[in-house]
Amino acid sequence: MTTVEGRVLPPPTLQCGVGKPVPKNGKWDMRANTFYECNNVDGGVSFGVIGFGGHRRNEREIRDFCNILCKHGCRSGLKLNALKREDVLFLQTDSFAIEEAMRLFMRQKKQFVIVLLPDWESNGYNKIKSIGDVKMGYLTQCLRMKTVLKCDLQTIDNLLLKINGKTGGVNTRVEFLPVYLNTSGGGKQVVLYMGADVTHPVPQDRDIKPSIAAIVGSLDLEGTRYTAVVQAQQNRQSDKKRVQEIIVGIREAVKVLINRFRYYNKLKIWPQTIVFYRDGVSESQLEEVLTGEVEDIRRGCLDVRPNYRPNVVHMVVQKRHHTRFFPTDHRNTVGRGHNIPPGTAVDRDITMPVEHDFFLASHEGLQGTTRPCHYCVLANDPGWSPDTLQQLSYYMCHVYARCCNSVSIPTPAYYAHLVAFRARAHVLGGKGRADCRLDDSRSPSPSSISPENLDRIQRDITVNDNLEPMYFI
């Protein structure tokens, strides 16, 4: 062990619909605040409920749970319309019946459906997400029946965070990002935030299952709304020995995400800077990412428009390392684990002598010792200072829509992780949607990773164009 000098970054001020909370030890309370933005179109957000088999005997508890959900949603600014008698359906575990129920709710202009998963099967979540995300283009919120029966108020508040984000709302936003002011002094700088991650099959399945790469990009200037591109790719490099960590189709994905950003902003603005957070890359692959992915990002920008060369800030976020920090003064610890406070940054003594890197612990360790994230800056075209990069990364850990805590890695990288694992669920739930029962837990493993199988899996993980962009939270 060695003694190093660090500092604690100040937390950002968050904006809500009512109130401006300042996180304390990486946490803030939404009970005294409302969501920053809610998609209360046409008088409110309507939803339906789908249950199965034995759930009918708990219909009263289901309706009570939904009534409490609506009450708490109204308090937070999200107007959920009360359930009618016909809004709760109990079905058999047949895919046809599930699809027909979703079509019925879609015709009734319900924005989403709550699906109560059967407790007696293991693949139901994958089936529901495959039907809703890929085939129907309809938002689904899955719950276990035991969650409904417990009816915990904290769980309901967390559920509302997800529902508001899925239906087009924004829970909170950072009031002032460090890169808002342009160097020319002319208002906000237009920044497109991106994140990427690759999920691989377990070693024994690498000959028959592909890797899945996910890239997300922000839609708004504050980096709170995101859209995703997902693709299946070979999991081994050409030498068949090393795992393929490099994202093969990142050039096309960048092109798609830039176009979606411009469409969302009514074609009025172009991103001046792309901030890219890359998860899941080891130190031995940094050079390969620099020469491959970073250059492909630049080429993707040129594909959108000739001579379009925005600044690129590319940071690799590493979680798998053995570096830990302990305060030298016990009075500076936080939480039950007596860990370092959120916002602790270290950028000297233990960092690389040539490359630009730093350690940042942006969250409170709830169990055990806090593991800081290691950030390696591979590209910094605008020449932002280390303070700006560290504070921006810390602030981007506060816009994660699933909870009222700062998270361990920046939100774009976290969302890419969620998208990649949702795509894995689409693969597991996508085989035989029309002829398999919900409780059929067999995995649709392809016999080999041929181009035909990759194309088939790509179809299984490509979400419907009608689906809300934040379907994955």
XYZ file of C-alpha atoms in Angstrom:
473
model
C 0.000 0.000 0.000
C 1.062 3.565 -0.653
C -0.233 7.015 0.272
C -1.484 9.150 -2.646
C -3.033 12.581 -2.863
C -6.593 12.895 -4.098
C -9.494 15.307 -3.974
C -13.258 15.176 -3.672
C -15.178 16.755 -6.551
C -18.267 18.786 -5.635
C -21.580 17.172 -6.598
C -23.755 18.809 -9.250
C -26.979 20.655 -8.581
C -29.862 18.672 -10.083
C -32.974 20.125 -11.664
C -36.398 18.626 -11.057
C -39.830 19.868 -11.972
C -40.098 21.301 -8.471
C -36.916 21.589 -6.453
C -33.167 21.546 -7.029
C -31.662 18.812 -4.859
C -27.924 18.594 -4.250
C -26.737 15.000 -3.741
C -25.266 14.156 -0.365
C -22.932 11.160 -0.359
C -24.178 10.330 -3.835
C -27.871 10.269 -2.905
C -30.849 12.573 -3.216
C -34.505 12.337 -2.227
C -37.269 12.690 -4.825
C -40.110 12.645 -2.306
C -39.937 16.412 -1.901
C -39.414 16.972 -5.650
C -41.169 16.134 -8.892
C -39.874 14.717 -12.158
C -38.185 17.271 -14.398
C -40.393 16.350 -17.354
C -43.328 13.978 -17.813
C -44.997 12.904 -21.015
C -48.539 13.556 -19.786
C -50.113 13.668 -23.249
C -53.899 13.659 -23.717
C -54.615 13.973 -20.024
C -52.225 11.374 -18.659
C -50.429 8.087 -19.206
C -52.668 5.034 -19.604
C -51.568 1.458 -19.047
C -52.895 -2.071 -18.871
C -52.015 -5.136 -16.813
C -51.454 -8.697 -18.007
C -51.444 -11.586 -15.544
C -51.376 -15.349 -15.961
C -53.183 -18.376 -14.618
C -53.213 -18.308 -10.843
C -52.774 -14.526 -10.679
C -56.548 -14.099 -10.963
C -57.026 -14.951 -7.291
C -54.913 -11.894 -6.416
C -56.828 -9.443 -8.619
C -57.740 -7.231 -5.679
C -54.115 -6.923 -4.578
C -53.088 -6.169 -8.166
C -55.586 -3.309 -8.420
C -54.571 -1.946 -5.016
C -50.933 -1.952 -6.111
C -51.790 -0.074 -9.305
C -53.870 2.463 -7.379
C -50.911 3.216 -5.090
C -48.688 3.430 -8.174
C -51.030 6.039 -9.700
C -51.185 8.003 -6.439
C -47.404 8.162 -6.069
C -47.014 8.963 -9.764
C -49.344 11.958 -9.417
C -47.279 13.186 -6.467
C -44.133 12.990 -8.627
C -45.749 14.776 -11.577
C -46.481 11.657 -13.661
C -50.223 11.383 -14.182
C -51.078 7.704 -14.474
C -54.708 7.135 -15.351
C -56.638 4.876 -12.977
C -57.294 1.324 -14.106
C -60.684 0.420 -15.511
C -62.223 -2.989 -15.035
C -61.259 -4.129 -18.534
C -57.640 -2.944 -18.171
C -56.579 -6.094 -16.274
C -56.382 -9.278 -18.358
C -55.563 -12.811 -17.214
C -54.173 -15.068 -19.943
C -52.726 -18.471 -20.563
C -48.947 -18.645 -21.074
C -49.348 -18.689 -24.848
C -47.471 -16.246 -27.053
C -50.480 -15.714 -29.338
C -52.621 -14.607 -26.399
C -49.922 -12.233 -25.162
C -49.570 -10.633 -28.582
C -53.326 -10.226 -28.941
C -53.559 -8.630 -25.495
C -50.812 -6.175 -26.404
C -52.551 -5.336 -29.681
C -55.760 -4.679 -27.763
C -54.000 -2.270 -25.398
C -52.256 -0.576 -28.324
C -55.607 0.010 -30.039
C -56.863 1.520 -26.788
C -53.898 3.959 -26.825
C -52.283 2.515 -23.706
C -48.703 3.765 -23.503
C -47.359 0.643 -21.791
C -48.373 -2.621 -20.170
C -47.391 -4.113 -16.813
C -46.765 -7.850 -17.162
C -46.881 -10.009 -14.033
C -44.389 -12.776 -14.685
C -45.285 -16.310 -13.632
C -43.200 -17.556 -10.733
C -43.042 -21.090 -12.119
C -40.920 -20.471 -15.230
C -37.513 -18.966 -15.973
C -37.685 -17.638 -19.537
C -40.831 -15.522 -19.268
C -38.979 -12.214 -19.043
C -37.039 -12.958 -22.233
C -40.219 -13.949 -24.083
C -42.108 -10.835 -22.997
C -39.274 -8.484 -23.939
C -38.824 -10.174 -27.305
C -42.521 -9.851 -28.110
C -42.851 -6.296 -26.832
C -39.543 -4.774 -27.977
C -38.896 -6.580 -31.245
C -42.182 -7.809 -32.654
C -44.815 -5.388 -31.354
C -42.881 -2.214 -30.613
C -44.749 -1.827 -27.324
C -43.371 -0.818 -23.925
C -43.503 -3.487 -21.230
C -42.774 -3.337 -17.508
C -42.269 -6.760 -15.988
C -42.969 -7.477 -12.321
C -42.947 -10.545 -10.114
C -46.172 -11.287 -8.285
C -44.329 -11.304 -4.978
C -43.345 -7.680 -5.632
C -46.994 -6.740 -6.098
C -48.072 -8.568 -2.952
C -45.307 -6.967 -0.882
C -46.301 -3.494 -2.171
C -43.190 -1.764 -0.829
C -43.380 2.023 -1.234
C -39.680 2.344 -2.061
C -40.111 -0.229 -4.818
C -43.079 1.725 -6.180
C -41.051 4.942 -6.282
C -38.221 3.150 -8.104
C -40.755 1.687 -10.512
C -42.039 5.178 -11.294
C -38.498 6.273 -12.187
C -38.373 3.553 -14.833
C -41.887 4.191 -16.127
C -41.329 7.925 -16.512
C -38.066 7.339 -18.367
C -39.563 4.708 -20.651
C -42.589 6.797 -21.593
C -40.578 9.808 -22.706
C -40.022 11.731 -19.474
C -36.895 12.974 -17.722
C -36.493 12.312 -13.996
C -33.684 14.761 -13.239
C -31.021 16.646 -15.154
C -27.774 18.293 -14.189
C -28.265 22.038 -13.935
C -24.864 22.974 -15.334
C -22.482 20.662 -17.174
C -18.790 21.680 -17.299
C -18.820 21.770 -21.133
C -21.892 23.967 -21.516
C -19.872 27.095 -22.259
C -18.277 27.121 -25.674
C -14.678 28.283 -25.919
C -15.852 31.076 -28.190
C -18.127 32.340 -25.420
C -21.325 31.876 -27.388
C -23.848 29.955 -25.293
C -24.139 26.192 -24.944
C -21.776 23.859 -26.708
C -23.589 21.110 -28.609
C -22.306 17.814 -27.232
C -23.372 14.322 -28.267
C -22.758 11.778 -25.489
C -22.169 8.173 -26.507
C -21.476 4.946 -24.670
C -20.527 1.483 -25.889
C -20.199 -2.006 -24.445
C -19.819 -5.559 -25.738
C -21.239 -8.635 -24.027
C -19.718 -12.023 -24.784
C -21.064 -15.560 -24.372
C -19.570 -17.828 -21.751
C -16.374 -19.602 -22.906
C -18.044 -22.952 -23.600
C -20.541 -21.261 -25.966
C -18.151 -19.055 -27.939
C -18.141 -21.446 -30.892
C -21.915 -21.259 -31.293
C -23.027 -17.876 -29.899
C -22.005 -14.392 -31.062
C -20.982 -11.341 -29.107
C -23.455 -8.471 -28.912
C -22.279 -4.871 -29.169
C -24.412 -1.941 -28.021
C -23.837 1.754 -28.708
C -26.066 4.458 -27.233
C -26.206 8.148 -28.083
C -27.889 11.087 -26.406
C -30.825 12.861 -27.995
C -30.995 16.065 -25.950
C -28.333 18.613 -25.060
C -28.322 17.649 -21.378
C -27.505 13.968 -21.953
C -30.641 12.612 -20.265
C -32.480 10.973 -23.197
C -30.770 8.221 -25.201
C -31.293 5.993 -28.194
C -29.481 2.743 -28.970
C -27.972 0.734 -31.812
C -27.288 -2.959 -31.222
C -25.526 -5.516 -33.399
C -24.382 -9.114 -33.335
C -20.778 -9.815 -34.295
C -18.237 -12.610 -34.309
C -16.886 -13.196 -30.805
C -13.385 -14.151 -31.915
C -10.806 -12.319 -33.979
C -9.540 -13.668 -37.265
C -6.845 -15.720 -35.539
C -9.649 -17.602 -33.650
C -7.718 -17.267 -30.389
C -8.524 -13.877 -28.885
C -11.960 -12.551 -27.989
C -13.206 -9.886 -30.387
C -13.591 -6.849 -28.123
C -13.460 -4.239 -30.887
C -16.881 -3.129 -32.160
C -16.900 -3.942 -35.859
C -19.825 -1.767 -36.966
C -19.135 1.336 -34.891
C -18.735 3.511 -37.995
C -22.281 2.879 -39.170
C -23.623 3.147 -35.604
C -22.090 6.620 -35.166
C -23.700 7.710 -38.415
C -27.111 6.463 -37.261
C -26.824 8.094 -33.822
C -25.807 11.475 -35.248
C -28.786 11.417 -37.607
C -31.142 10.519 -34.747
C -29.717 13.353 -32.645
C -30.337 15.823 -35.467
C -33.853 14.495 -36.130
C -34.727 14.778 -32.428
C -33.524 18.393 -32.476
C -35.457 19.145 -35.697
C -32.340 19.217 -37.895
C -31.314 22.588 -36.472
C -27.995 21.708 -34.841
C -24.912 19.567 -35.433
C -22.870 18.099 -32.571
C -19.694 20.110 -32.094
C -18.141 17.504 -29.799
C -18.691 13.774 -29.344
C -17.938 12.471 -25.845
C -17.546 8.694 -26.064
C -17.388 6.403 -23.017
C -16.187 2.907 -23.856
C -16.716 0.088 -21.356
C -15.116 -3.337 -21.223
C -11.649 -2.724 -22.704
C -8.491 -3.980 -21.006
C -5.195 -2.092 -21.006
C -3.709 -4.493 -23.553
C -6.404 -3.457 -26.050
C -6.132 0.319 -25.679
C -3.888 0.719 -28.719
C -6.250 -1.397 -30.795
C -9.214 0.735 -29.739
C -7.310 3.935 -30.513
C -6.344 2.884 -34.022
C -9.624 1.107 -34.746
C -12.687 2.464 -32.998
C -11.595 6.089 -32.556
C -10.736 6.376 -36.230
C -14.015 4.692 -37.174
C -15.871 7.324 -35.135
C -14.211 10.022 -37.222
C -15.030 8.172 -40.449
C -18.644 7.794 -39.350
C -18.894 11.579 -38.973
C -17.588 12.057 -42.509
C -20.203 9.595 -43.760
C -22.936 11.873 -42.397
C -21.635 14.951 -44.174
C -18.417 15.635 -46.095
C -15.892 17.675 -44.114
C -17.893 17.172 -40.910
C -15.201 16.766 -38.275
C -16.510 17.303 -34.743
C -14.134 17.107 -31.811
C -13.879 13.628 -30.319
C -13.299 12.948 -26.629
C -12.868 9.203 -26.131
C -12.505 7.672 -22.665
C -12.216 3.990 -21.784
C -13.903 3.113 -18.482
C -12.319 0.171 -16.665
C -13.871 -1.523 -13.639
C -11.854 -4.737 -13.488
C -8.730 -3.759 -11.632
C -7.342 -4.206 -8.134
C -6.841 -0.577 -7.095
C -8.657 0.473 -3.934
C -8.565 3.670 -1.898
C -8.913 4.137 1.869
C -9.094 7.533 3.621
C -6.170 8.243 5.903
C -8.517 10.121 8.242
C -11.445 8.091 9.548
C -13.534 11.267 9.804
C -13.617 11.517 6.007
C -15.319 8.166 5.497
C -18.960 7.699 4.484
C -21.495 4.905 4.885
C -21.480 1.730 6.898
C -18.410 0.482 5.067
C -16.389 3.602 6.010
C -15.471 4.148 2.367
C -14.108 7.125 0.467
C -16.779 9.740 -0.339
C -18.371 9.849 -3.815
C -16.446 12.167 -6.119
C -13.002 11.069 -4.957
C -10.550 11.555 -7.837
C -6.883 10.537 -8.053
C -4.780 11.517 -11.063
C -1.188 11.332 -9.854
C 1.456 8.965 -8.432
C -0.323 5.728 -9.427
C -1.426 6.733 -12.935
C 0.415 6.047 -16.184
C 3.488 8.258 -16.707
C 2.780 9.091 -20.363
C -0.902 8.530 -21.079
C -3.693 10.643 -19.584
C -5.688 8.601 -17.087
C -7.326 9.018 -13.692
C -9.306 7.145 -11.053
C -12.766 8.309 -10.022
C -15.081 6.855 -7.376
C -18.448 8.397 -8.233
C -20.705 6.284 -6.016
C -21.054 5.256 -2.395
C -20.003 1.691 -1.767
C -23.037 -0.010 -0.256
C -21.233 -3.264 0.480
C -17.556 -3.874 0.963
C -14.870 -1.512 -0.277
C -15.668 1.040 -2.974
C -14.073 0.137 -6.303
C -13.143 3.277 -8.255
C -13.301 3.361 -12.027
C -10.179 3.829 -14.085
C -10.574 6.285 -16.970
C -8.093 6.216 -19.871
C -8.360 9.221 -22.198
C -7.540 8.055 -25.726
C -8.635 11.209 -27.554
C -9.153 14.795 -26.411
C -9.502 16.918 -29.541
C -10.833 20.075 -27.799
C -8.006 19.948 -25.281
C -10.227 19.939 -22.210
C -8.370 20.159 -18.920
C -8.164 17.171 -16.551
C -10.505 19.029 -14.194
C -13.135 19.338 -16.923
C -12.894 15.669 -17.923
C -13.121 14.466 -14.339
C -16.002 16.728 -13.403
C -17.906 15.926 -16.598
C -17.517 12.199 -15.978
C -18.642 12.633 -12.368
C -21.669 14.687 -13.386
C -22.654 12.120 -16.026
C -22.957 9.553 -13.227
C -25.940 11.524 -11.842
C -28.396 11.249 -14.771
C -29.023 7.501 -14.544
C -32.810 7.130 -14.692
C -33.237 3.965 -12.613
C -32.360 5.325 -9.194
C -31.756 8.430 -7.094
C -28.068 7.681 -6.613
C -24.920 8.464 -8.494
C -23.731 5.295 -10.242
C -20.269 3.832 -10.597
C -19.745 4.606 -14.312
C -21.049 7.395 -16.575
C -24.637 6.928 -17.650
C -23.946 6.409 -21.399
C -21.675 3.451 -20.640
C -24.184 2.070 -18.122
C -27.022 2.318 -20.652
C -24.922 0.541 -23.282
C -24.456 -2.264 -20.765
C -28.232 -2.480 -20.257
C -28.904 -2.490 -24.003
C -26.411 -5.296 -24.614
C -27.979 -7.498 -21.940
C -31.493 -6.680 -23.164
C -30.397 -7.832 -26.606
C -29.194 -11.077 -25.034
C -32.702 -11.483 -23.598
C -34.128 -10.891 -27.089
C -31.974 -13.734 -28.420
C -33.084 -16.108 -25.660
C -36.732 -15.157 -26.067
C -36.830 -14.762 -29.833
C -36.871 -18.346 -31.057
C -40.288 -19.576 -32.048
C -42.314 -16.651 -30.736
C -45.292 -17.964 -32.671
C -45.159 -21.595 -31.598
C -43.422 -21.743 -28.192
C -45.144 -21.472 -24.865
C -44.013 -18.868 -22.367
C -42.694 -21.510 -20.005
C -40.464 -23.127 -22.633
C -37.000 -22.264 -21.311
C -34.922 -23.821 -24.075
C -32.187 -21.546 -25.412
C -32.101 -20.786 -29.169
C -28.381 -21.421 -29.588
C -27.336 -21.350 -33.233
C -25.397 -24.307 -34.525
C -22.525 -22.094 -35.768
C -21.699 -18.434 -36.200
C -22.142 -18.336 -39.939
C -23.202 -15.146 -41.761
C -26.706 -16.573 -42.015
C -26.909 -17.172 -38.267
C -25.535 -13.705 -37.534
C -28.224 -12.219 -39.785
C -30.917 -14.231 -38.021
C -29.725 -13.163 -34.592
C -29.483 -9.574 -35.802
C -33.162 -9.736 -36.711
C -33.937 -11.127 -33.247
C -32.211 -8.207 -31.507
C -33.311 -5.340 -33.759
C -36.073 -3.519 -31.911
C -39.235 -2.262 -33.586
C -39.045 1.240 -35.062
C -42.197 2.243 -33.150
C -40.619 1.527 -29.769
C -39.742 4.397 -27.423
C -35.958 5.025 -27.490
C -35.514 4.477 -23.728
C -37.108 1.037 -23.744
C -34.081 -0.534 -22.021
C -34.219 1.131 -18.586
